[in-house]
Amino acid sequence: MANQNNIPSVLSMITELVKIPSVSSTLPSCDMGNIRVIEQLAMWLEPLGFQVKIQPIVGHKDKANLIATLGTGSGGLVLAGHTDTVPFNESLWQSDPFVLTERDSKLYGLGSTDMKGFFAIAIEALQPFLGKPLKAPLIILATADEESSMDGARSLVQADVSGARYAVVGEPTGLKPMRAHKGIVMKGITIKGRSGHSSNPLLGNNAMDAMHEVMSGLIQLRQELALKYQHPGFSVPTPTMNFGCIHGGDNPNRICGQCELHFDIRTTPGMDNDELDTLIQKILTPVAERRAINIGLRALMPGLAAYEEPADSELVTLVEQLTGQPAGTVGFATEAPFFQQLGMQTIVMGPGSIDQAHQPDEFMALDQIQPSIDVLRSMIKRFCA
Ligand SMILES: [Zn+2]
């Protein structure tokens, strides 16, 4: 089924996109490319007059971003999403995760809501503007690896988006505008001491004793950060620090020779990831010197900045008017901080619910589709037409 622009219907487009596996994972055994999703989007957009650029992701075979631009000049609107999905557990699905299946007014499929469906909706929304001159460009931006390294968004530079001024990141928010989320850093601390017979502490250098001191320092830092940074928009208004796992030693009668701690910090807007490194190092250095022990700090993944779009920005005001909903905050991280760093006012808003993302029987409710088309259409009209 196709309309006058020879573009398939929204449902056909979601079906085609869901059909193409594009899992991204930090586990190499689960990781796949996204290039076929990118090529499919390019095949739809190029005949509509979009200038299509496929940007390979350095160091990743079969992975790319798509930057498709309609119109010329500077400014304009970016509709952005990721083309990868999380891994899946097929035995827990009621239907084939790669076959879009309609049941009870819901479209089931891997990535239906997070977030291949958004691209189909965006392509449907832009059709009334085809064949007419635009006052500012409309850019469809499709990234790789959002669910793992965010390397797709990381590799974008300003020239790629021709100075666009506004961005919508179409993550599932039930079409409510979201203007802030926390950032994440994940760290590992490794302490290398020396093992020895437990009967005499001087025969070794106990890594677990040193880790205890390090953790006391980190708990102190956690309290200081919570006093210094507060954001009333979040249900947990302070930054958090979670000790997630610890491994060390082997036997009660041996001095612990090595100990490793993994933890994360969820930052609030206004915090600086690099400054956190300095603060953590300030805890580690004195312990290492006093105990003559080796303490290493490393990032377990590249950090992600917290994100906040001012409540009174032009974009926030507009989407609040269009949706009739006040802008809120979300509990998950997105590519929004990267678009902000490129100079765009950025909002997170898209069809479907995050409650259905990242789990078996992911679905997009059918009643999300037309309201989403309407909102995107109004935004294109306002910023581009
Ligand atoms: Zn997502």
XYZ file of C-alpha atoms and ligand atoms in Angstrom, residues 82 84 113-115 146-147 171-172 332-333 354 357-358, ligand 1:
15
model
C 18.381 5.553 16.950
C 19.551 -0.062 16.925
C 8.392 1.631 20.202
C 12.146 1.988 20.950
C 12.339 3.366 18.396
C 22.460 4.366 21.083
C 21.739 1.284 23.176
C 12.299 8.252 22.372
C 9.099 6.760 23.800
C 16.527 7.146 31.246
C 19.444 8.562 29.282
C 9.346 3.346 27.882
C 10.931 -0.871 25.830
C 13.797 -3.277 26.488
Zn 15.645 4.253 22.778
